[in-house]
Every structure is written in structure tokens, then in C-alpha cells.
Amino acid sequence: MQRDAMLTQLGYAPNSALLSQLERIENNTAGYEKIRKHIMDLHDHLKIDGSYVAMSNTNDCFKIKIEAPSSEIAQEAHEKVKHFSDKFKITVNKLDNKETYYIVGFNH
């Protein structure tokens, strides 16, 4: 998938700064080529819960934001993240006291 297509699918309007940021994220995410499609699939699955995958503003990685309208739907979104992580052997780090995860990369 081309970088501009990935940015568009994530809801961004591609520009040179975002393309550069995405390239840094790709280089910083272990096994990115193996998990890129799974990241986009997770994004699509989370949208129904009001949650999403985005580029982090503070670190060169993808983040998963759980912004569900109720605690039940939020719990479902957290379960999807756990399933994604376990099934595809992807390391995610949950931030303390936030409904946010960072995608670290493929866990060999």
C-alpha cells in the first residue's frame, strides 16, 4: 500500500510532513511490512466502536485510541486490541491512565 493511500485510509489529508512522519513510523515499527495490513484492518474494526488507529504526535509510532461512547463498547474495543495483539504477535503498550495504546511492532 502506498503511503498516501494509507494516510487517506486513516483519515488524513496526505502532505509532505505527514508522509515524512509515516516513513519515520514505518522505520521505527518492528516488522512493519508484516503487520501493515493488520493495522489497517484493526482501524476498520475499531471505527464501529468510535475508536481508531492514528499516528502519534509525540512518538514515531501508531497509536490506538479508544474513544467509545460507553464503557461496554470501550471494553469491546479493548478486547479487539488484545485479540489483534495476540493473533498477529504484535506488541502494544497501553499508556497509564489513558485509553491509548502504542503499536511497537511485530513480536517475532
XYZ file of C-alpha atoms in Angstrom:
108
model
C 0.000 0.000 0.000
C 1.316 3.421 -0.912
C 1.900 5.867 1.931
C -0.615 8.423 0.653
C -3.293 5.702 0.387
C -2.575 4.591 3.949
C -2.815 8.172 5.226
C -6.131 8.623 3.425
C -7.497 5.376 4.866
C -6.528 6.600 8.354
C -8.422 9.842 7.731
C -5.523 12.184 6.988
C -5.109 14.509 4.009
C -1.653 13.495 2.698
C 1.027 16.181 2.640
C 4.823 16.094 2.772
C 5.006 16.428 6.586
C 2.572 13.545 7.144
C 4.326 11.394 4.529
C 7.640 12.002 6.326
C 6.050 11.161 9.677
C 4.599 7.941 8.262
C 8.013 6.985 6.869
C 9.578 7.503 10.337
C 6.832 5.373 11.885
C 7.430 2.623 9.308
C 11.164 2.638 10.081
C 10.520 2.655 13.842
C 7.913 -0.155 13.873
C 9.491 -3.611 14.128
C 8.346 -5.877 11.286
C 6.191 -3.134 9.772
C 5.862 -4.858 6.386
C 4.407 -7.961 8.080
C 1.809 -6.067 10.128
C 0.810 -3.085 7.968
C -2.355 -4.779 6.645
C -3.344 -5.909 10.155
C -3.018 -2.332 11.446
C -5.422 -1.124 8.752
C -7.833 -3.996 9.472
C -7.785 -3.101 13.177
C -8.528 0.534 12.296
C -11.573 -0.573 10.284
C -12.799 -2.885 13.092
C -12.407 -0.182 15.755
C -14.302 2.506 13.826
C -17.626 0.858 14.696
C -16.758 1.341 18.388
C -15.844 5.016 17.928
C -12.155 4.172 18.255
C -9.321 4.272 15.725
C -5.655 3.921 14.798
C -3.721 7.160 14.231
C -0.183 8.454 14.069
C 1.200 9.528 17.424
C 2.060 13.214 17.764
C 4.757 12.533 20.357
C 6.408 9.274 19.222
C 7.252 7.750 15.854
C 4.634 5.006 16.108
C 0.989 4.290 15.528
C -1.377 4.736 18.428
C -4.717 3.123 19.102
C -7.263 5.486 20.667
C -10.262 4.004 22.450
C -12.963 6.690 22.338
C -16.084 4.613 22.747
C -19.384 6.195 23.818
C -19.940 3.721 26.689
C -17.876 1.526 28.992
C -19.353 -1.619 27.407
C -18.309 -0.539 23.923
C -14.906 0.558 25.265
C -14.438 -2.903 26.771
C -15.266 -4.445 23.393
C -12.658 -2.198 21.734
C -10.016 -3.198 24.322
C -10.831 -6.854 23.585
C -10.329 -6.219 19.859
C -6.906 -4.702 20.593
C -5.959 -7.724 22.721
C -7.165 -10.124 20.007
C -5.177 -8.156 17.368
C -2.070 -8.250 19.538
C -2.336 -11.967 20.372
C -3.377 -13.234 16.936
C -0.770 -11.359 14.897
C 2.007 -11.344 17.541
C 2.071 -7.556 17.697
C 3.440 -5.784 20.738
C 1.270 -2.934 22.016
C 1.925 -0.798 25.080
C -1.031 0.695 26.943
C -0.416 4.139 28.390
C -1.087 4.514 32.097
C -4.384 6.220 32.927
C -5.282 6.674 29.244
C -7.400 4.817 26.727
C -4.425 4.726 24.357
C -2.015 2.060 23.136
C 1.181 2.418 21.122
C 1.892 -0.188 18.448
C 5.517 -1.220 18.984
C 5.720 -3.807 16.222
C 5.852 -7.446 15.280
C 6.941 -9.701 18.126
C 8.939 -12.494 16.445
